[in-house]
Amino acid sequence: MILQQILRLSSLFHSAVSTHVRRNIGLSAIVFNKTKELDPVQKLFLDKIREYNTKSKQAGGPVDAGPDFQKDMNESLARLQRAYGEGDLTKFPEFKFEEPKFEDTPK
């Protein structure tokens, strides 16, 4: 009986410690990656993403998109408006929920 309780407690202790160790190792890996210098390929990739982000903000949309892209996008939006109704399909819809009306019934 006592042996079973000891084994059960040791199993609980083992699982708690292993979870704690895994979390600390995962956290230290993230911290280590932020402090070390990136390899050249990763650095180039991040630089290109940042460059595209700034160009996208300046252009107000997709970068280096020609007239074909705009034509395809307008056709797609027109097709979606015919299929799903009117409205601006480039914005997230606004939902309005009304409170239900409850009536008191006499007992």
Short mmCIF file of C-alpha atoms in Angstrom, two decimals:
data_model
loop_
_atom_site.label_atom_id
_atom_site.label_comp_id
_atom_site.label_asym_id
_atom_site.label_seq_id
_atom_site.Cartn_x
_atom_site.Cartn_y
_atom_site.Cartn_z
CA MET A 1 0.00 0.00 0.00
CA ILE A 2 2.71 2.46 0.97
CA LEU A 3 4.80 1.34 -1.99
CA GLN A 4 1.92 2.13 -4.36
CA GLN A 5 1.54 5.62 -2.90
CA ILE A 6 5.27 6.26 -3.19
CA LEU A 7 5.29 5.11 -6.82
CA ARG A 8 2.25 7.24 -7.62
CA LEU A 9 3.81 10.33 -5.99
CA SER A 10 7.11 9.74 -7.75
CA SER A 11 5.28 9.50 -11.08
CA LEU A 12 3.47 12.79 -10.38
CA PHE A 13 6.73 14.41 -9.32
CA HIS A 14 8.45 13.12 -12.46
CA SER A 15 5.73 14.49 -14.78
CA ALA A 16 5.75 17.90 -13.04
CA VAL A 17 9.53 18.19 -13.23
CA SER A 18 9.67 17.08 -16.86
CA THR A 19 7.01 19.64 -17.83
CA HIS A 20 8.92 22.37 -16.00
CA VAL A 21 12.21 21.40 -17.65
CA ARG A 22 10.64 21.26 -21.15
CA ARG A 23 9.18 24.75 -20.70
CA ASN A 24 12.49 26.17 -19.53
CA ILE A 25 14.38 24.57 -22.40
CA GLY A 26 11.85 25.93 -24.89
CA LEU A 27 12.07 29.42 -23.41
CA SER A 28 15.86 29.40 -23.35
CA ALA A 29 15.92 28.31 -27.02
CA ILE A 30 13.83 31.36 -27.95
CA VAL A 31 16.05 33.68 -25.94
CA PHE A 32 19.17 32.11 -27.45
CA ASN A 33 17.85 32.59 -31.01
CA LYS A 34 17.12 36.26 -30.36
CA THR A 35 20.56 36.96 -28.97
CA LYS A 36 22.65 35.12 -31.52
CA GLU A 37 23.40 36.56 -34.94
CA LEU A 38 21.19 35.31 -37.78
CA ASP A 39 22.78 33.35 -40.57
CA PRO A 40 23.08 35.23 -43.89
CA VAL A 41 20.13 33.48 -45.57
CA GLN A 42 17.78 34.23 -42.66
CA LYS A 43 18.99 37.83 -42.54
CA LEU A 44 18.42 38.27 -46.29
CA PHE A 45 14.93 36.77 -46.00
CA LEU A 46 13.98 39.09 -43.13
CA ASP A 47 15.40 42.11 -44.96
CA LYS A 48 13.33 41.32 -48.06
CA ILE A 49 10.16 40.92 -45.97
CA ARG A 50 10.78 44.26 -44.24
CA GLU A 51 11.50 45.93 -47.60
CA TYR A 52 8.26 44.55 -49.08
CA ASN A 53 6.35 45.75 -46.01
CA THR A 54 7.57 49.33 -46.42
CA LYS A 55 6.86 49.29 -50.18
CA SER A 56 3.40 47.88 -49.55
CA LYS A 57 2.59 50.64 -47.05
CA GLN A 58 3.81 53.30 -49.49
CA ALA A 59 1.85 51.85 -52.43
CA GLY A 60 -1.26 51.22 -50.35
CA GLY A 61 -1.64 47.67 -51.65
CA PRO A 62 0.24 44.95 -53.51
CA VAL A 63 3.72 45.87 -54.71
CA ASP A 64 4.57 45.80 -58.43
CA ALA A 65 1.05 44.75 -59.39
CA GLY A 66 0.32 45.52 -63.01
CA PRO A 67 -2.97 46.29 -64.73
CA ASP A 68 -3.64 42.56 -65.20
CA PHE A 69 -3.75 42.08 -61.43
CA GLN A 70 -6.18 44.96 -60.97
CA LYS A 71 -8.36 43.66 -63.81
CA ASP A 72 -8.46 40.15 -62.31
CA MET A 73 -9.25 41.55 -58.87
CA ASN A 74 -12.11 43.69 -60.19
CA GLU A 75 -13.56 40.70 -62.08
CA SER A 76 -13.34 38.52 -58.98
CA LEU A 77 -15.04 41.16 -56.83
CA ALA A 78 -17.81 41.57 -59.42
CA ARG A 79 -18.34 37.80 -59.53
CA LEU A 80 -18.51 37.63 -55.72
CA GLN A 81 -20.98 40.53 -55.57
CA ARG A 82 -23.23 38.77 -58.09
CA ALA A 83 -23.03 35.55 -56.07
CA TYR A 84 -23.38 36.96 -52.54
CA GLY A 85 -25.18 40.27 -52.97
CA GLU A 86 -24.25 43.89 -52.79
CA GLY A 87 -21.91 45.59 -50.38
CA ASP A 88 -18.22 46.29 -50.03
CA LEU A 89 -16.48 42.93 -50.18
CA THR A 90 -13.06 44.34 -49.27
CA LYS A 91 -14.15 45.09 -45.67
CA PHE A 92 -15.07 42.77 -42.83
CA PRO A 93 -18.85 42.62 -42.35
CA GLU A 94 -20.45 44.31 -39.36
CA PHE A 95 -22.78 42.18 -37.31
CA LYS A 96 -25.64 43.60 -35.27
CA PHE A 97 -27.17 41.39 -32.63
CA GLU A 98 -30.41 42.41 -31.01
CA GLU A 99 -31.32 41.45 -27.49
CA PRO A 100 -34.08 38.84 -27.36
CA LYS A 101 -37.39 39.98 -25.96
CA PHE A 102 -38.49 37.87 -23.04
CA GLU A 103 -42.07 37.93 -21.84
CA ASP A 104 -43.10 37.19 -18.31
CA THR A 105 -45.82 34.59 -18.16
CA PRO A 106 -48.12 34.41 -15.15
CA LYS A 107 -47.89 31.26 -13.07
#
